Amino acid sequence: IDAQDKRKTASMLQDFHPADIVEVYEELNLEEAQFVFILLEPMRAADVIVELEEDDRERLLENVPGDILARKFIDRMDSDDAADIIAELPDDVKADVLSNIADREHAGDIADLLNYDEDTAGGLMAKELITVNENWTVATCLREMRGQAQDIDEIYFVYVIDNDGILKGTLSLKKLLLTKSDQVADVYDKDVISVSVDASAEEVANIMNKYDLVALPVIDGIGRLKGRITIDDVVDVIREEAERDYQMASGISSDVEASDNVWQLLRARLPWLMIGMIGGVFGAKVIELYEGQLSLYPEMAFFIPLIAAMGGNVGIQSSAIIVQGLASNSLGIESNFKKLMKELGVAMLNGLSLAAILLLYNFIDSDSLALTVTVSSALLVVIIFASVFGTFVPLGLNKLKIDPALATGPFITTVNDIMGLLLYFLIGHVFYGFWG
Amino acid sequence: IDAQDKRKTASMLQDFHPADIVEVYEELNLEEAQFVFILLEPMRAADVIVELEEDDRERLLENVPGDILARKFIDRMDSDDAADIIAELPDDVKADVLSNIADREHAGDIADLLNYDEDTAGGLMAKELITVNENWTVATCLREMRGQAQDIDEIYFVYVIDNDGILKGTLSLKKLLLTKSDQVADVYDKDVISVSVDASAEEVANIMNKYDLVALPVIDGIGRLKGRITIDDVVDVIREEAERDYQMASGISSDVEASDNVWQLLRARLPWLMIGMIGGVFGAKVIELYEGQLSLYPEMAFFIPLIAAMGGNVGIQSSAIIVQGLASNSLGIESNFKKLMKELGVAMLNGLSLAAILLLYNFIDSDSLALTVTVSSALLVVIIFASVFGTFVPLGLNKLKIDPALATGPFITTVNDIMGLLLYFLIGHVFYGFWG
């Protein structure tokens, strides 16, 4: 982009949706990005800032003075987006920005929102609301709504409050269009699902998902309406939740992406690999215990990887089913005993089929009856152990209020590896005693 | 629940939200469930049917005749929910239900929707729309909207079409409340993002997520408005997508849940375990190749599980990062070469740190210099191989339009296990040649 193209670039970008500008944006270096940014009209620039990834935004806004940030951009954002962005700024810039927001009511809303933890309903909500009083007439209502709507992008919901600001219900635009009554009290819907400011983001996501809500009002301890959360903010929570469980199961901590740099990726991966390696060292110790047996019957070493891998695979399956069930609240109401019985049933069937196939294979392929019987018996026992362990560790962690996803991935694989080896050599010891 | 409690149960359930009734419902046996169901007023019963899990719904509706189903429930559902439920019915009941829907226009909408594949925009959309003509006045508009709104739960969006039914834009209720003009043409927003009926569910989810949309209009090949998709239908798609990737990585096929029965769970898990077992048999063959070396140096067996497990762990990490990046479109625009370089960087750093720690440990703990050097070198090489393999297999599959998630989990773990063993013994062969 050279200087002569300025006009062209500017007029081109005016027709783009902010989300598309963000995509163009990510391909530019900092200098080009700042250049593009200057060309955007402030409203669009504010939208682009909101859509940018946190890293990109920090880099871009680093050298922008607080008063310009406040007047040009923050003033034009919804309170929830503005609060998220201000929360990322260094403390001195934060105060500077807040004091330079022209609309003092907006500044007050943002300052309020900064008090909430970002993973709570308070941290997710926006203060932009259309509210009407339950004692108003329909005509007053429409007039007031017109006034309030000036500041708000789009009206999806109108909330009804009483004189103390307590949430009483919702007013449907449809009913407002159709009504013949002239009192709001006759028209509004008193069944309203709301959430407390300190509910967790996960609870908010579960409630909105369960009741198929597009927006959810947020109330304080005494029921006063404080803000509303819209589904688009929660979609990210839901997606991140599901992705995080997958990442934990894959041995990746903190929310990394392929586009992060080498150090971020390393920090997220190395600790889990360390756990795996320590497990491997324990595994080595287990095998060392049976060194005598191994030098007598070196063919026992052949099936070490098979037994270890199957223990790991089965444990991952079992824990993934439980972790997903806990995350989506779909575990159902089966008692733990029934769950255990079912998991045991699956494990027995898996174990018996695989052990039988392996028995047949070794019967044909191997000369050692002791090895053949050992490998298949160990496989069956390991599958049953790994299933039960993979089911109960996440359930147990969940009961202790520890994130059950921690139990998936390297931890459970490692424990199952070691236990698998122990069981394998123990069983081998017995059977070689008979047939060896 | 006995007969005398009928009245009490009925009046209690009237105050429940359908989603809550579903929860109570899942705790009941079939007989109790049918009893509860009869007590519900039809509107609420229809909502409950929509919210039920597919299995539960099939069981419940099995014995309900088509005409009753049509008249009591389907008539009261939105077209998209109705189409989903009818699609699950046996073919003869399907026709029976369709012909018994009292509202013929509703029946026509449902029949139209049945033509679309359930994983496309057409399959997700509902036909309930509020549309206005671009040539109308604001007054006509409001009158027409009142008429259309009778059939529709809630108005979030009003779409503007021309005389041929081509989608021209959206009309914001806010602007309608605020406008001073009396022509719709002056008020409506001509920038509208829409999607074609045959776009995939994944595309729909990506578009709605990217542009933070609450509803998305669906058009046919020539731009005519056919329906709309709301975000609540897409949240499930997004969640299922993320969950499915996690399940594939854990070696679980088809969408099973902890509450499914033993056979469903077995079917989803056994095939993947078979892959793992076949891999284990190949692993056994690899070790058998080096049986001579193993009986000379049985201590080489100690580190078989460590090497195999680390190959698996690293491969899972790398593939998970790529699969998530592909799923969320956040891979960025880095070239494949740059991705390879970065992955190699991470692999080198991971490999060097872990190999160094293990070298130190074995230097202290083990008497065999050959073993010490072999294990650390093999670990480094295996980590690098598994990283590159775990990165490029999913990228390659994606290029071939095969679901990259297939490459995660047991498949990649198994290949890395076998390669790890080969590399370990090869390296051991060389180093024991020097120091053995």
Coordinates of C-alpha atoms in Angstrom, one line a residue, chain A residues 17 19-20 23 27 51 142 145-146 149-150 152-157 172-174 177-178 193 209-212 214 231-232 235-236 238-239 242-243 245-247 249-252 256-260 262-263 265-266 269-270 272-274 276-277 280-281 283-285 287-288 291 294-295 298 301-306 309-310 313-314 316-318 320-321 323-324 327-328 330-331 333-334 342-343 345-346 349-350 353-354 357-358 361 365 379 387 408 417 421, chain B residues 17 19-20 23 26-27 51 142 145-146 149-150 152-157 172-174 177-178 193 209-212 214 231-232 235-236 238-239 242-243 245-247 249-252 256-260 262-263 265-266 269-270 272-274 276-277 280-281 283-285 287-288 291 294-295 298 301-306 309-310 313-314 316-318 320-321 323-324 328 330-331 333-334 342-343 345-346 349-350 353-354 357-358 361 365 379 387 408 417 421:
Chain A
H17 CA -17.7 -5.4 7.0
A19 CA -15.0 -8.6 10.4
D20 CA -13.6 -8.6 6.9
E23 CA -9.0 -10.5 8.1
E27 CA -2.0 -10.0 6.9
E51 CA -13.1 -7.7 16.6
L142 CA -43.2 3.7 22.9
M145 CA -38.3 3.4 23.9
R146 CA -37.7 5.8 21.0
A149 CA -33.1 3.3 21.3
Q150 CA -31.0 6.2 20.0
I152 CA -28.5 1.2 21.2
D153 CA -27.6 -0.7 18.1
E154 CA -30.6 -2.9 17.9
I155 CA -33.6 -3.7 20.1
Y156 CA -34.2 -7.3 20.7
F157 CA -35.6 -7.1 24.2
S172 CA -42.4 -8.5 23.6
L173 CA -42.4 -6.1 20.6
K174 CA -44.9 -8.5 19.0
L177 CA -47.6 -4.3 18.1
L178 CA -50.7 -6.4 18.6
I193 CA -35.4 -16.2 33.2
N209 CA -28.4 -23.2 25.8
K210 CA -31.0 -25.0 27.9
Y211 CA -33.7 -22.5 27.4
D212 CA -32.6 -21.5 23.8
V214 CA -31.0 -15.0 22.6
I231 CA -26.0 -15.0 22.8
D232 CA -23.1 -13.9 20.5
V235 CA -21.1 -18.6 21.7
D236 CA -17.5 -17.8 22.3
I238 CA -19.3 -22.4 24.6
R239 CA -16.8 -22.9 21.9
A242 CA -15.4 -27.4 24.3
E243 CA -12.0 -26.5 22.7
D245 CA -11.5 -29.8 27.1
Y246 CA -10.0 -31.1 23.8
Q247 CA -6.8 -29.2 24.4
A249 CA -7.1 -34.1 26.6
S250 CA -4.3 -33.5 24.1
G251 CA -1.9 -32.3 26.7
I252 CA -2.0 -28.6 25.8
V256 CA -2.9 -21.6 22.4
E257 CA -3.5 -21.4 18.7
A258 CA -1.5 -22.5 15.7
S259 CA -0.7 -18.8 15.0
D260 CA 0.9 -18.2 18.4
V262 CA 7.2 -20.6 19.4
W263 CA 7.5 -19.6 23.1
L265 CA 3.4 -23.1 22.1
L266 CA 6.4 -24.4 24.0
R269 CA 3.2 -28.2 25.6
L270 CA 6.4 -28.9 27.5
W272 CA 2.6 -32.1 29.8
L273 CA 5.4 -33.8 28.0
M274 CA 7.3 -33.7 31.3
G276 CA 4.6 -38.2 30.2
M277 CA 8.4 -38.5 30.5
G280 CA 8.0 -43.2 31.2
V281 CA 10.8 -43.3 33.7
G283 CA 7.6 -47.4 33.5
A284 CA 11.3 -48.1 33.0
K285 CA 11.6 -48.9 36.7
I287 CA 10.4 -53.2 33.7
E288 CA 13.7 -53.1 35.5
E291 CA 14.8 -57.7 34.2
L294 CA 13.0 -60.5 30.5
S295 CA 16.5 -61.9 29.9
P298 CA 13.0 -61.7 25.8
A301 CA 9.3 -57.3 25.5
F302 CA 7.5 -57.6 22.1
F303 CA 4.1 -56.8 23.6
I304 CA 5.1 -54.0 26.0
P305 CA 4.0 -51.2 23.6
L306 CA 0.8 -53.0 22.8
A309 CA -0.9 -48.3 24.3
M310 CA -4.2 -50.1 24.8
N313 CA -6.3 -45.6 24.5
V314 CA -9.1 -47.1 26.6
I316 CA -8.7 -41.7 27.0
Q317 CA -12.0 -43.0 25.6
S318 CA -13.6 -43.5 29.0
A320 CA -13.5 -38.3 27.2
I321 CA -17.1 -39.6 27.5
V323 CA -15.7 -35.1 30.6
Q324 CA -18.0 -34.3 27.7
A327 CA -19.5 -30.4 30.3
S328 CA -22.8 -30.6 28.5
S330 CA -26.0 -34.7 29.7
L331 CA -24.7 -37.3 32.1
I333 CA -29.4 -39.2 36.4
E334 CA -27.9 -42.7 36.4
K342 CA -22.3 -50.1 32.2
E343 CA -18.6 -49.1 31.8
G345 CA -20.0 -54.1 30.5
V346 CA -18.4 -52.1 27.7
L349 CA -17.0 -56.8 25.7
N350 CA -14.1 -54.7 24.3
S353 CA -13.2 -59.4 21.7
L354 CA -9.7 -57.9 21.5
I357 CA -8.4 -61.9 18.4
L358 CA -5.0 -61.5 19.9
Y361 CA -3.1 -64.3 16.3
D365 CA 2.2 -66.7 15.1
L379 CA -4.9 -57.1 27.7
S387 CA -12.0 -48.2 31.7
T408 CA -7.7 -36.7 30.6
D417 CA 0.7 -47.1 31.0
L421 CA 3.1 -52.7 32.6
Chain B
H17 CA -40.5 -24.2 31.5
A19 CA -36.7 -27.3 29.2
D20 CA -37.3 -28.1 32.9
E23 CA -35.3 -32.8 32.7
E26 CA -35.7 -38.0 31.6
E27 CA -36.0 -39.4 35.1
E51 CA -36.6 -30.3 23.4
L142 CA -46.6 -1.9 10.3
M145 CA -46.1 -6.9 10.3
R146 CA -49.0 -7.0 12.8
A149 CA -46.6 -11.5 13.7
Q150 CA -49.6 -13.6 14.8
I152 CA -44.5 -16.1 14.9
D153 CA -43.1 -16.4 18.4
E154 CA -41.0 -13.3 18.4
I155 CA -39.9 -10.7 16.0
Y156 CA -36.2 -10.2 15.8
F157 CA -35.8 -9.3 12.2
S172 CA -34.5 -2.6 11.9
L173 CA -37.3 -2.1 14.4
K174 CA -35.3 0.6 15.9
L177 CA -39.6 3.4 15.6
L178 CA -37.3 6.4 14.9
I193 CA -25.3 -10.9 4.9
N209 CA -19.7 -16.4 14.4
K210 CA -17.5 -14.2 12.3
Y211 CA -20.1 -11.4 11.9
D212 CA -21.7 -11.9 15.4
V214 CA -28.3 -13.5 15.8
I231 CA -28.3 -18.5 16.4
D232 CA -29.8 -20.9 18.9
V235 CA -25.0 -23.0 18.9
D236 CA -25.7 -26.7 18.8
I238 CA -20.8 -25.2 16.9
R239 CA -20.8 -27.2 20.1
A242 CA -16.0 -28.9 18.8
E243 CA -17.1 -32.0 20.7
D245 CA -13.2 -33.2 17.1
Y246 CA -12.5 -34.1 20.7
Q247 CA -14.2 -37.4 20.3
A249 CA -9.1 -37.4 19.0
S250 CA -10.1 -39.7 21.9
G251 CA -10.9 -42.6 19.6
I252 CA -14.6 -42.5 19.7
V256 CA -22.1 -41.1 21.7
E257 CA -22.9 -39.9 25.2
A258 CA -22.4 -41.3 28.6
S259 CA -26.1 -42.0 28.8
D260 CA -26.2 -44.2 25.6
V262 CA -23.7 -50.5 26.1
W263 CA -24.0 -51.5 22.4
L265 CA -20.8 -47.3 23.3
L266 CA -19.1 -50.5 22.2
R269 CA -15.1 -47.5 20.7
L270 CA -14.2 -51.0 19.5
W272 CA -10.5 -47.5 17.2
L273 CA -9.2 -50.0 19.8
M274 CA -8.7 -52.5 16.9
G276 CA -4.5 -49.5 18.3
M277 CA -4.2 -53.2 18.7
G280 CA 0.6 -52.9 18.8
V281 CA 1.1 -56.1 16.8
G283 CA 5.2 -52.8 17.2
A284 CA 5.7 -56.3 18.5
K285 CA 7.1 -57.3 15.0
I287 CA 10.9 -55.4 18.5
E288 CA 11.1 -59.0 17.3
E291 CA 15.4 -59.8 19.6
L294 CA 17.5 -57.3 23.3
S295 CA 18.8 -60.6 24.7
P298 CA 17.8 -56.4 28.1
A301 CA 13.5 -52.8 27.0
F302 CA 13.1 -50.5 30.0
F303 CA 12.7 -47.4 27.8
I304 CA 10.4 -48.9 25.2
P305 CA 7.2 -47.5 26.8
L306 CA 8.8 -44.1 27.4
A309 CA 4.4 -42.8 24.8
M310 CA 6.4 -39.6 24.0
N313 CA 1.9 -37.5 23.2
V314 CA 3.8 -35.2 20.9
I316 CA -1.5 -35.7 19.6
Q317 CA -0.4 -32.2 20.7
S318 CA 0.6 -31.2 17.2
A320 CA -4.8 -31.1 18.0
I321 CA -3.4 -27.6 17.4
V323 CA -7.3 -29.6 13.8
Q324 CA -8.5 -26.8 16.1
S328 CA -12.0 -22.3 13.9
S330 CA -7.8 -19.3 12.8
L331 CA -4.8 -20.9 11.2
I333 CA -2.1 -17.0 6.6
E334 CA 1.3 -18.3 7.5
K342 CA 7.7 -23.1 13.7
E343 CA 6.7 -26.6 14.5
G345 CA 11.4 -25.0 16.4
V346 CA 9.0 -26.1 19.1
L349 CA 13.2 -27.0 22.1
N350 CA 10.8 -29.7 23.5
S353 CA 15.0 -30.0 27.0
L354 CA 13.5 -33.4 27.6
I357 CA 16.9 -34.0 31.5
L358 CA 16.7 -37.7 30.6
Y361 CA 18.9 -38.8 34.9
D365 CA 21.0 -43.8 37.5
L379 CA 13.8 -39.2 22.4
S387 CA 5.8 -33.2 15.6
T408 CA -5.8 -37.4 15.5
D417 CA 4.5 -45.6 18.4
L421 CA 10.3 -48.1 18.3

